[in-house]
Amino acid sequence: MSVPFITVEGPIGVGKTTLSKAIAESQQFHQLREIVDENPFLNKFYDDIEEWSFQTEMYFLCNRYKQLSDIQKKFLYEQQPVVADYHIFKNLIFAKRTLPAEEYVKYEEIYRILTRDMPVPNVIIYLHASLGTLMKRIELRGRDFEKNIDPAYLQQLSDDYEVFVSNFEETHPEIPVLHVNGDEIDFVNDAGDLQLLLSKVDETIRKGAKQ
């Protein structure tokens, strides 16, 4: 049985960190949390996406690469199960949405080089929700740099996730993907819904760990 490496993914505000923390606590996994607040370009990015997209995406790529490099020892050599509140493939989703075509080509080349030897998750939990739910959760968590998020951008991002995850499932049939509708299961505010979801996650982890 392989060591579980779980990633929780989905658009901004869907509850990735909340769920990954709950999984880490219930499964006794090491939690890998995405570092967002430290990105010095985010405020400028949400004010002017076209001007600041490349700097923002490159910062995230390098930061996530460093995190995964650090976790590689824990995961591969110490055999410590890991749950992350992101998958580095999100870089391609965001970059393709925000970067001009010529910059995206360069960005993708760098992405492929950096991620070539990274550990691959054996389970993905994909969270999705309606625009109204996402905007509500973003407002509740009160991050200053997210106050200027354009709802149209967030909707486009959600649509991009749907396409990307669908393609990912077609090209990676060996990796189980658990789809969770955040409109139907309020794991953020309802303890009963959270426990129900954790049970489903446990089943999916057991399936993925056998791959």
PDB file of C-alpha atoms in Angstrom:
ATOM      1  CA  MET A   1       0.000   0.000   0.000  1.00  0.00           C
ATOM      2  CA  SER A   2       1.445   3.381  -1.013  1.00  0.00           C
ATOM      3  CA  VAL A   3       1.665   6.299   1.398  1.00  0.00           C
ATOM      4  CA  PRO A   4      -1.378   8.591   1.076  1.00  0.00           C
ATOM      5  CA  PHE A   5      -0.696  11.964  -0.521  1.00  0.00           C
ATOM      6  CA  ILE A   6      -3.983  13.855  -0.692  1.00  0.00           C
ATOM      7  CA  THR A   7      -4.631  17.188  -2.344  1.00  0.00           C
ATOM      8  CA  VAL A   8      -7.743  19.319  -1.903  1.00  0.00           C
ATOM      9  CA  GLU A   9      -8.467  21.619  -4.833  1.00  0.00           C
ATOM     10  CA  GLY A  10     -11.073  24.028  -6.130  1.00  0.00           C
ATOM     11  CA  PRO A  11     -11.621  27.722  -6.831  1.00  0.00           C
ATOM     12  CA  ILE A  12     -10.978  30.593  -4.438  1.00  0.00           C
ATOM     13  CA  GLY A  13     -13.159  30.533  -1.309  1.00  0.00           C
ATOM     14  CA  VAL A  14     -14.488  26.985  -1.690  1.00  0.00           C
ATOM     15  CA  GLY A  15     -13.060  25.728   1.632  1.00  0.00           C
ATOM     16  CA  LYS A  16      -9.837  23.930   0.709  1.00  0.00           C
ATOM     17  CA  THR A  17      -7.896  24.834   3.847  1.00  0.00           C
ATOM     18  CA  THR A  18     -10.841  24.089   6.139  1.00  0.00           C
ATOM     19  CA  LEU A  19     -11.279  20.606   4.697  1.00  0.00           C
ATOM     20  CA  SER A  20      -7.576  19.772   4.502  1.00  0.00           C
ATOM     21  CA  LYS A  21      -7.163  20.744   8.162  1.00  0.00           C
ATOM     22  CA  ALA A  22     -10.090  18.506   9.140  1.00  0.00           C
ATOM     23  CA  ILE A  23      -8.613  15.621   7.150  1.00  0.00           C
ATOM     24  CA  ALA A  24      -5.200  16.121   8.736  1.00  0.00           C
ATOM     25  CA  GLU A  25      -6.727  16.026  12.202  1.00  0.00           C
ATOM     26  CA  SER A  26      -8.978  13.031  11.580  1.00  0.00           C
ATOM     27  CA  GLN A  27      -6.386  10.967   9.694  1.00  0.00           C
ATOM     28  CA  GLN A  28      -3.285  12.156  11.592  1.00  0.00           C
ATOM     29  CA  PHE A  29      -1.695  13.341   8.346  1.00  0.00           C
ATOM     30  CA  HIS A  30       0.840  16.108   7.939  1.00  0.00           C
ATOM     31  CA  GLN A  31      -0.929  19.204   6.577  1.00  0.00           C
ATOM     32  CA  LEU A  32       0.719  21.194   3.795  1.00  0.00           C
ATOM     33  CA  ARG A  33      -0.872  24.631   3.608  1.00  0.00           C
ATOM     34  CA  GLU A  34      -0.583  26.968   0.680  1.00  0.00           C
ATOM     35  CA  ILE A  35       1.058  30.289   1.512  1.00  0.00           C
ATOM     36  CA  VAL A  36      -1.098  33.000  -0.008  1.00  0.00           C
ATOM     37  CA  ASP A  37      -0.933  36.064   2.226  1.00  0.00           C
ATOM     38  CA  GLU A  38       2.805  36.523   1.719  1.00  0.00           C
ATOM     39  CA  ASN A  39       2.535  37.102  -2.027  1.00  0.00           C
ATOM     40  CA  PRO A  40       3.496  40.795  -2.349  1.00  0.00           C
ATOM     41  CA  PHE A  41       1.761  41.165  -5.725  1.00  0.00           C
ATOM     42  CA  LEU A  42      -1.763  40.037  -4.819  1.00  0.00           C
ATOM     43  CA  ASN A  43      -3.228  43.436  -3.945  1.00  0.00           C
ATOM     44  CA  LYS A  44      -1.917  44.876  -7.188  1.00  0.00           C
ATOM     45  CA  PHE A  45      -3.052  41.786  -9.102  1.00  0.00           C
ATOM     46  CA  TYR A  46      -6.701  42.112  -8.111  1.00  0.00           C
ATOM     47  CA  ASP A  47      -6.595  45.824  -8.958  1.00  0.00           C
ATOM     48  CA  ASP A  48      -5.000  45.255 -12.371  1.00  0.00           C
ATOM     49  CA  ILE A  49      -4.818  41.596 -13.423  1.00  0.00           C
ATOM     50  CA  GLU A  50      -3.293  42.264 -16.830  1.00  0.00           C
ATOM     51  CA  GLU A  51      -0.401  44.306 -15.417  1.00  0.00           C
ATOM     52  CA  TRP A  52       0.531  42.068 -12.488  1.00  0.00           C
ATOM     53  CA  SER A  53      -0.395  38.536 -13.563  1.00  0.00           C
ATOM     54  CA  PHE A  54       3.082  37.319 -14.549  1.00  0.00           C
ATOM     55  CA  GLN A  55       4.740  38.482 -11.332  1.00  0.00           C
ATOM     56  CA  THR A  56       1.925  37.000  -9.258  1.00  0.00           C
ATOM     57  CA  GLU A  57       1.939  33.626 -10.993  1.00  0.00           C
ATOM     58  CA  MET A  58       5.735  33.300 -10.928  1.00  0.00           C
ATOM     59  CA  TYR A  59       5.801  34.029  -7.216  1.00  0.00           C
ATOM     60  CA  PHE A  60       3.215  31.333  -6.555  1.00  0.00           C
ATOM     61  CA  LEU A  61       5.006  28.822  -8.773  1.00  0.00           C
ATOM     62  CA  CYS A  62       8.362  29.283  -7.066  1.00  0.00           C
ATOM     63  CA  ASN A  63       6.780  29.273  -3.622  1.00  0.00           C
ATOM     64  CA  ARG A  64       4.801  26.075  -4.245  1.00  0.00           C
ATOM     65  CA  TYR A  65       7.842  24.414  -5.812  1.00  0.00           C
ATOM     66  CA  LYS A  66       9.831  25.152  -2.655  1.00  0.00           C
ATOM     67  CA  GLN A  67       7.048  23.809  -0.442  1.00  0.00           C
ATOM     68  CA  LEU A  68       6.768  20.579  -2.407  1.00  0.00           C
ATOM     69  CA  SER A  69      10.536  20.170  -2.455  1.00  0.00           C
ATOM     70  CA  ASP A  70      10.560  20.455   1.330  1.00  0.00           C
ATOM     71  CA  ILE A  71       7.680  18.013   1.721  1.00  0.00           C
ATOM     72  CA  GLN A  72       9.278  15.489  -0.612  1.00  0.00           C
ATOM     73  CA  LYS A  73      11.625  14.312   2.135  1.00  0.00           C
ATOM     74  CA  LYS A  74       8.800  13.871   4.629  1.00  0.00           C
ATOM     75  CA  PHE A  75       6.606  12.070   2.132  1.00  0.00           C
ATOM     76  CA  LEU A  76       9.111   9.907   0.288  1.00  0.00           C
ATOM     77  CA  TYR A  77      11.727   9.161   2.913  1.00  0.00           C
ATOM     78  CA  GLU A  78       9.884   9.384   6.214  1.00  0.00           C
ATOM     79  CA  GLN A  79       6.758   7.758   4.735  1.00  0.00           C
ATOM     80  CA  GLN A  80       4.570  10.426   6.368  1.00  0.00           C
ATOM     81  CA  PRO A  81       1.065  10.730   4.878  1.00  0.00           C
ATOM     82  CA  VAL A  82       0.374  14.258   3.614  1.00  0.00           C
ATOM     83  CA  VAL A  83      -2.749  16.289   2.889  1.00  0.00           C
ATOM     84  CA  ALA A  84      -2.280  19.558   0.985  1.00  0.00           C
ATOM     85  CA  ASP A  85      -4.804  22.327   0.452  1.00  0.00           C
ATOM     86  CA  TYR A  86      -3.655  22.734  -3.152  1.00  0.00           C
ATOM     87  CA  HIS A  87      -2.262  20.851  -6.134  1.00  0.00           C
ATOM     88  CA  ILE A  88       0.474  22.591  -8.059  1.00  0.00           C
ATOM     89  CA  PHE A  89      -1.517  22.031 -11.270  1.00  0.00           C
ATOM     90  CA  LYS A  90      -3.583  25.031 -10.168  1.00  0.00           C
ATOM     91  CA  ASN A  91      -0.743  27.197 -11.443  1.00  0.00           C
ATOM     92  CA  LEU A  92      -1.643  26.256 -15.003  1.00  0.00           C
ATOM     93  CA  ILE A  93      -5.326  27.018 -14.431  1.00  0.00           C
ATOM     94  CA  PHE A  94      -4.658  30.508 -13.081  1.00  0.00           C
ATOM     95  CA  ALA A  95      -1.826  31.311 -15.471  1.00  0.00           C
ATOM     96  CA  LYS A  96      -3.770  30.293 -18.571  1.00  0.00           C
ATOM     97  CA  ARG A  97      -6.636  32.532 -17.471  1.00  0.00           C
ATOM     98  CA  THR A  98      -4.507  35.608 -16.738  1.00  0.00           C
ATOM     99  CA  LEU A  99      -1.358  35.519 -18.887  1.00  0.00           C
ATOM    100  CA  PRO A 100      -1.061  36.600 -22.530  1.00  0.00           C
ATOM    101  CA  ALA A 101      -0.469  33.615 -24.835  1.00  0.00           C
ATOM    102  CA  GLU A 102       3.231  34.313 -25.386  1.00  0.00           C
ATOM    103  CA  GLU A 103       3.905  34.650 -21.664  1.00  0.00           C
ATOM    104  CA  TYR A 104       1.903  31.522 -20.890  1.00  0.00           C
ATOM    105  CA  VAL A 105       4.107  29.468 -23.233  1.00  0.00           C
ATOM    106  CA  LYS A 106       7.218  30.581 -21.343  1.00  0.00           C
ATOM    107  CA  TYR A 107       5.507  30.055 -18.016  1.00  0.00           C
ATOM    108  CA  GLU A 108       4.427  26.530 -18.923  1.00  0.00           C
ATOM    109  CA  GLU A 109       7.982  25.609 -19.911  1.00  0.00           C
ATOM    110  CA  ILE A 110       9.238  26.692 -16.488  1.00  0.00           C
ATOM    111  CA  TYR A 111       6.353  24.843 -14.798  1.00  0.00           C
ATOM    112  CA  ARG A 112       7.185  21.581 -16.599  1.00  0.00           C
ATOM    113  CA  ILE A 113      10.847  21.790 -15.612  1.00  0.00           C
ATOM    114  CA  LEU A 114      10.137  22.529 -11.942  1.00  0.00           C
ATOM    115  CA  THR A 115       7.428  19.910 -11.476  1.00  0.00           C
ATOM    116  CA  ARG A 116       9.068  17.085 -13.429  1.00  0.00           C
ATOM    117  CA  ASP A 117      10.290  15.228 -10.333  1.00  0.00           C
ATOM    118  CA  MET A 118       7.658  16.321  -7.828  1.00  0.00           C
ATOM    119  CA  PRO A 119       5.701  13.695  -5.843  1.00  0.00           C
ATOM    120  CA  VAL A 120       2.307  12.960  -7.400  1.00  0.00           C
ATOM    121  CA  PRO A 121      -0.862  12.820  -5.240  1.00  0.00           C
ATOM    122  CA  ASN A 122      -2.713   9.521  -5.185  1.00  0.00           C
ATOM    123  CA  VAL A 123      -6.070  11.132  -4.255  1.00  0.00           C
ATOM    124  CA  ILE A 124      -7.595  14.460  -5.289  1.00  0.00           C
ATOM    125  CA  ILE A 125     -10.605  16.016  -3.584  1.00  0.00           C
ATOM    126  CA  TYR A 126     -12.211  18.536  -5.895  1.00  0.00           C
ATOM    127  CA  LEU A 127     -14.430  21.127  -4.212  1.00  0.00           C
ATOM    128  CA  HIS A 128     -16.787  23.267  -6.254  1.00  0.00           C
ATOM    129  CA  ALA A 129     -19.667  25.613  -5.508  1.00  0.00           C
ATOM    130  CA  SER A 130     -21.839  28.293  -7.075  1.00  0.00           C
ATOM    131  CA  LEU A 131     -20.566  31.840  -7.458  1.00  0.00           C
ATOM    132  CA  GLY A 132     -22.860  33.033  -4.663  1.00  0.00           C
ATOM    133  CA  THR A 133     -21.419  30.514  -2.196  1.00  0.00           C
ATOM    134  CA  LEU A 134     -17.853  31.369  -3.166  1.00  0.00           C
ATOM    135  CA  MET A 135     -18.403  35.121  -2.820  1.00  0.00           C
ATOM    136  CA  LYS A 136     -20.081  34.650   0.562  1.00  0.00           C
ATOM    137  CA  ARG A 137     -17.207  32.586   1.933  1.00  0.00           C
ATOM    138  CA  ILE A 138     -14.625  35.023   0.584  1.00  0.00           C
ATOM    139  CA  GLU A 139     -16.450  37.862   2.317  1.00  0.00           C
ATOM    140  CA  LEU A 140     -16.674  35.951   5.605  1.00  0.00           C
ATOM    141  CA  ARG A 141     -12.954  35.244   5.797  1.00  0.00           C
ATOM    142  CA  GLY A 142     -12.195  38.931   5.304  1.00  0.00           C
ATOM    143  CA  ARG A 143      -8.863  38.937   3.507  1.00  0.00           C
ATOM    144  CA  ASP A 144      -8.057  42.488   2.443  1.00  0.00           C
ATOM    145  CA  PHE A 145      -6.452  41.497  -0.846  1.00  0.00           C
ATOM    146  CA  GLU A 146      -9.582  39.552  -1.875  1.00  0.00           C
ATOM    147  CA  LYS A 147     -11.985  42.462  -1.480  1.00  0.00           C
ATOM    148  CA  ASN A 148     -11.490  43.528  -5.079  1.00  0.00           C
ATOM    149  CA  ILE A 149     -12.068  40.125  -6.687  1.00  0.00           C
ATOM    150  CA  ASP A 150     -14.218  40.535  -9.789  1.00  0.00           C
ATOM    151  CA  PRO A 151     -17.157  38.075  -9.648  1.00  0.00           C
ATOM    152  CA  ALA A 152     -16.794  37.557 -13.399  1.00  0.00           C
ATOM    153  CA  TYR A 153     -13.162  36.513 -12.909  1.00  0.00           C
ATOM    154  CA  LEU A 154     -14.159  34.108 -10.146  1.00  0.00           C
ATOM    155  CA  GLN A 155     -16.876  32.560 -12.323  1.00  0.00           C
ATOM    156  CA  GLN A 156     -14.428  32.137 -15.199  1.00  0.00           C
ATOM    157  CA  LEU A 157     -11.978  30.525 -12.808  1.00  0.00           C
ATOM    158  CA  SER A 158     -14.636  28.085 -11.590  1.00  0.00           C
ATOM    159  CA  ASP A 159     -15.425  27.171 -15.188  1.00  0.00           C
ATOM    160  CA  ASP A 160     -11.725  26.668 -15.884  1.00  0.00           C
ATOM    161  CA  TYR A 161     -11.479  24.298 -12.930  1.00  0.00           C
ATOM    162  CA  GLU A 162     -14.371  22.216 -14.278  1.00  0.00           C
ATOM    163  CA  VAL A 163     -12.666  21.813 -17.642  1.00  0.00           C
ATOM    164  CA  PHE A 164      -9.244  21.145 -16.164  1.00  0.00           C
ATOM    165  CA  VAL A 165     -10.442  18.541 -13.662  1.00  0.00           C
ATOM    166  CA  SER A 166     -12.450  16.770 -16.354  1.00  0.00           C
ATOM    167  CA  ASN A 167      -9.367  16.581 -18.563  1.00  0.00           C
ATOM    168  CA  PHE A 168      -7.245  15.494 -15.616  1.00  0.00           C
ATOM    169  CA  GLU A 169      -9.570  12.573 -14.894  1.00  0.00           C
ATOM    170  CA  GLU A 170      -9.387  11.471 -18.522  1.00  0.00           C
ATOM    171  CA  THR A 171      -5.590  11.571 -18.601  1.00  0.00           C
ATOM    172  CA  HIS A 172      -5.011  10.234 -15.051  1.00  0.00           C
ATOM    173  CA  PRO A 173      -7.590   7.456 -14.577  1.00  0.00           C
ATOM    174  CA  GLU A 174      -5.385   5.858 -11.928  1.00  0.00           C
ATOM    175  CA  ILE A 175      -5.902   8.776  -9.506  1.00  0.00           C
ATOM    176  CA  PRO A 176      -9.300   8.864  -7.734  1.00  0.00           C
ATOM    177  CA  VAL A 177     -11.014  12.260  -7.771  1.00  0.00           C
ATOM    178  CA  LEU A 178     -13.747  12.889  -5.197  1.00  0.00           C
ATOM    179  CA  HIS A 179     -16.151  15.626  -6.345  1.00  0.00           C
ATOM    180  CA  VAL A 180     -17.760  17.665  -3.538  1.00  0.00           C
ATOM    181  CA  ASN A 181     -20.538  20.190  -4.187  1.00  0.00           C
ATOM    182  CA  GLY A 182     -20.150  22.970  -1.632  1.00  0.00           C
ATOM    183  CA  ASP A 183     -23.732  24.101  -2.199  1.00  0.00           C
ATOM    184  CA  GLU A 184     -25.106  20.721  -1.140  1.00  0.00           C
ATOM    185  CA  ILE A 185     -22.634  19.869   1.632  1.00  0.00           C
ATOM    186  CA  ASP A 186     -21.857  22.747   3.996  1.00  0.00           C
ATOM    187  CA  PHE A 187     -18.789  21.213   5.601  1.00  0.00           C
ATOM    188  CA  VAL A 188     -17.581  24.683   6.588  1.00  0.00           C
ATOM    189  CA  ASN A 189     -20.469  25.471   8.955  1.00  0.00           C
ATOM    190  CA  ASP A 190     -22.256  22.151   9.568  1.00  0.00           C
ATOM    191  CA  ALA A 191     -20.458  19.589  11.762  1.00  0.00           C
ATOM    192  CA  GLY A 192     -22.761  16.814  10.553  1.00  0.00           C
ATOM    193  CA  ASP A 193     -21.988  17.549   6.914  1.00  0.00           C
ATOM    194  CA  LEU A 194     -18.284  17.633   7.739  1.00  0.00           C
ATOM    195  CA  GLN A 195     -18.369  14.201   9.365  1.00  0.00           C
ATOM    196  CA  LEU A 196     -20.299  12.793   6.423  1.00  0.00           C
ATOM    197  CA  LEU A 197     -17.730  14.211   4.031  1.00  0.00           C
ATOM    198  CA  LEU A 198     -14.818  12.919   6.112  1.00  0.00           C
ATOM    199  CA  SER A 199     -16.293   9.429   5.843  1.00  0.00           C
ATOM    200  CA  LYS A 200     -16.412   9.745   2.059  1.00  0.00           C
ATOM    201  CA  VAL A 201     -12.873  11.094   2.063  1.00  0.00           C
ATOM    202  CA  ASP A 202     -11.696   8.121   4.116  1.00  0.00           C
ATOM    203  CA  GLU A 203     -13.211   5.724   1.579  1.00  0.00           C
ATOM    204  CA  THR A 204     -11.521   7.579  -1.278  1.00  0.00           C
ATOM    205  CA  ILE A 205      -8.167   7.628   0.522  1.00  0.00           C
ATOM    206  CA  ARG A 206      -8.318   3.877   1.046  1.00  0.00           C
ATOM    207  CA  LYS A 207      -9.059   3.425  -2.636  1.00  0.00           C
ATOM    208  CA  GLY A 208      -6.256   5.749  -3.715  1.00  0.00           C
ATOM    209  CA  ALA A 209      -3.695   4.255  -1.354  1.00  0.00           C
ATOM    210  CA  LYS A 210      -4.123   0.937  -3.142  1.00  0.00           C
ATOM    211  CA  GLN A 211      -3.193   2.398  -6.506  1.00  0.00           C
TER     212      GLN A 211
END
